[in-house]
Short mmCIF file of C-alpha atoms in Angstrom, two decimals:
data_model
loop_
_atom_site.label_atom_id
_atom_site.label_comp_id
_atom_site.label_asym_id
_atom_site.label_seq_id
_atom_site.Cartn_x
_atom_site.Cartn_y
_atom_site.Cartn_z
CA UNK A 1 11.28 107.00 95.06
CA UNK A 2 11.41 108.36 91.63
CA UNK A 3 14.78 108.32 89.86
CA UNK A 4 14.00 110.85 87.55
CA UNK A 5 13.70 113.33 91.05
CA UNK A 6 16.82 112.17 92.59
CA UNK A 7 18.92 113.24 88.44
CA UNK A 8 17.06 116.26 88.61
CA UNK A 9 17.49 117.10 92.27
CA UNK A 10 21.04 116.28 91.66
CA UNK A 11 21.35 118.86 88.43
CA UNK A 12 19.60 121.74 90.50
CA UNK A 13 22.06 121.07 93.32
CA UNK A 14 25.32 120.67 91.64
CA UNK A 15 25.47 121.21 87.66
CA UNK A 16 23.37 124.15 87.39
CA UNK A 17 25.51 126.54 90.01
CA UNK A 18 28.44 125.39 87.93
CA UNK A 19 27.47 125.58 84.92
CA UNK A 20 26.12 129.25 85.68
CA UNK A 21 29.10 130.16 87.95
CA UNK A 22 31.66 128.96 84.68
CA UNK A 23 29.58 131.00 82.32
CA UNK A 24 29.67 134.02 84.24
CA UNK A 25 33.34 133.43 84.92
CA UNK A 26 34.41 133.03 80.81
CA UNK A 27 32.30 135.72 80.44
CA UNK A 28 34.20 138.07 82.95
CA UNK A 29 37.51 136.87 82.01
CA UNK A 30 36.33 137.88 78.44
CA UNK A 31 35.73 141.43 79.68
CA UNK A 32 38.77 141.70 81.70
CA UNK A 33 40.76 140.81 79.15
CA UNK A 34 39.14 143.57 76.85
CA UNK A 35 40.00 145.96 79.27
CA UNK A 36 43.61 144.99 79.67
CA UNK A 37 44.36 145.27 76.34
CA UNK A 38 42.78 148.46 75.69
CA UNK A 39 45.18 149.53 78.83
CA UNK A 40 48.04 148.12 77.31
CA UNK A 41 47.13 149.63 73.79
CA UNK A 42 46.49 153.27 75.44
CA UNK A 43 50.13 152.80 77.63
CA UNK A 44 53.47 151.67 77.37
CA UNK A 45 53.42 148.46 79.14
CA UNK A 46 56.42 146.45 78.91
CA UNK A 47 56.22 142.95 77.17
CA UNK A 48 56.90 140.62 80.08
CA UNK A 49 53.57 141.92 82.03
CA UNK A 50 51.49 140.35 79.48
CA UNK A 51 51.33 137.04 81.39
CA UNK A 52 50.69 138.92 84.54
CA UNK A 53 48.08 140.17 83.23
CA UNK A 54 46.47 137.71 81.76
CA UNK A 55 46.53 135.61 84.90
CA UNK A 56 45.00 138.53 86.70
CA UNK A 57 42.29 138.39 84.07
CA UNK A 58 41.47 135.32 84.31
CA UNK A 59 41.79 135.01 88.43
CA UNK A 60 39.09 137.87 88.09
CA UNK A 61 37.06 135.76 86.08
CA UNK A 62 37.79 132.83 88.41
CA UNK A 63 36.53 134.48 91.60
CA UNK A 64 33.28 136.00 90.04
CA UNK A 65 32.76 132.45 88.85
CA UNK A 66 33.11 131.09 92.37
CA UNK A 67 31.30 133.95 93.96
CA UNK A 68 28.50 132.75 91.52
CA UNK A 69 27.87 129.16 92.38
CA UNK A 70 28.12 129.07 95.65
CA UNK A 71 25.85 131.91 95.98
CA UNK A 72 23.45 129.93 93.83
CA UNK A 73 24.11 127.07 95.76
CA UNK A 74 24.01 128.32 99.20
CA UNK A 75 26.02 126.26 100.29
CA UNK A 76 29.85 124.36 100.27
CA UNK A 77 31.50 127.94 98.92
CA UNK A 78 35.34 126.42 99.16
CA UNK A 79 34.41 123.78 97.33
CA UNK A 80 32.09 124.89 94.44
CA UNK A 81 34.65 128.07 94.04
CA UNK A 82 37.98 125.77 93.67
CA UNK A 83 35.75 123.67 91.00
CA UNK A 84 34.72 126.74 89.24
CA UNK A 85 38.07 128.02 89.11
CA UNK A 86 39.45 124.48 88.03
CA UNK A 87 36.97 124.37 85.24
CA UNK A 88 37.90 127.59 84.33
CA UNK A 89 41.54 126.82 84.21
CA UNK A 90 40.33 123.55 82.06
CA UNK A 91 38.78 125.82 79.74
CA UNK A 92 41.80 127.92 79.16
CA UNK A 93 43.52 125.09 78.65
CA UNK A 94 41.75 123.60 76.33
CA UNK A 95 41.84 126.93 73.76
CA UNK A 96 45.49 127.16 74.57
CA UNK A 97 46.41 123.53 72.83
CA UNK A 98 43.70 124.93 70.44
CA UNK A 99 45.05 127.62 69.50
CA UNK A 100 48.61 127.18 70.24
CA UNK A 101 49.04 123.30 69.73
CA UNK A 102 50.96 123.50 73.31
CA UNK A 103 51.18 124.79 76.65
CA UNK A 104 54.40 126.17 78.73
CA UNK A 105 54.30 123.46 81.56
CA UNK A 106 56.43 125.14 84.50
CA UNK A 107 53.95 128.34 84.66
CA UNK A 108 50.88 125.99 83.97
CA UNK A 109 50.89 124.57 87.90
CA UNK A 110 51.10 128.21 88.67
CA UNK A 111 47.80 129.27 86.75
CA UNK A 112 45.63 126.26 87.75
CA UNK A 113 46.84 127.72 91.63
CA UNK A 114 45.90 131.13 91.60
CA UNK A 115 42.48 130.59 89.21
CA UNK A 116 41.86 127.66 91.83
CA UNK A 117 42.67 129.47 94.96
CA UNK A 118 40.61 133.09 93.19
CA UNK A 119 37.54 130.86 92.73
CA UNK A 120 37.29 129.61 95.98
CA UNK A 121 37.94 132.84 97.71
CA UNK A 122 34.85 133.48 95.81
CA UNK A 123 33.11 130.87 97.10
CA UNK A 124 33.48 131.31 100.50
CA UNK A 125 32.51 134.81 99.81
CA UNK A 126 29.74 133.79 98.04
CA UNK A 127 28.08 131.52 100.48
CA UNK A 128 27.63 134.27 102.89
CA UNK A 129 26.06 137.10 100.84
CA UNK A 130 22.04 137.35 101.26
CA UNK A 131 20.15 136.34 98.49
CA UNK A 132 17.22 139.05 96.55
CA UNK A 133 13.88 138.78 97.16
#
């Protein structure tokens, strides 16, 4: 047996619906996000639905991201969802101690949650759509 087949098999199998799923899932968040703050430059929206919306956002992006990879994968939805939307979470994260040097920890649980919980409603979703010929 080649080893070379067995890294590759494992990249088609595993990396490359995630990879693809996360990228589609930034990307959406991205868009959401646009949207929601035209919406909130057009209307009076009070301060304190910021976060809200924000999580929203990126639970959109989460679930598209899940919905994604497992439909790439065919296979283990629940699972390749929740990692999508954990990745996801990771992401935002990361550009939060970026950006912000620090992270409010009590509502932090609550966003890695609902983007982990989003993403893997996607993936079960996901697994059962039919693919394009």
């Amino acid at each position: 047996m080649d080893p070379s087949n067995k890294t590759s098999s494992a990249f088609v199998s595993w990396l490359r619906p995630l990879l693809i799923g996360v990228t589609v899932g930034v990307i959406a968040c991205i868009a959401l996000l646009l949207l929601m703050a035209a919406v909130v430059r057009s209307v009076d929206v009070p301060s304190r639905a910021s976060m809200p919306m924000a999580v929203a956002a990126a639970a959109g992006g989460a679930f598209l991201s899940g919905l994604t990879a497992a439909h790439l994968a065919g296979r283990r939805g629940l699972l390749f969802g929740a990692l999508c939307g954990a990745m996801l979470f990771l992401l935002i994260l990361i550009a939060g101690f970026v950006r912000y040097s620090g992270v409010s920890g009590g509502f932090t649980a609550v966003k890695l949650l609902v983007l982990t919980a989003a993403g893997a409603i996607g993936g079960v979703l996901g697994v059962g759509r039919k693919k394009r010929r």
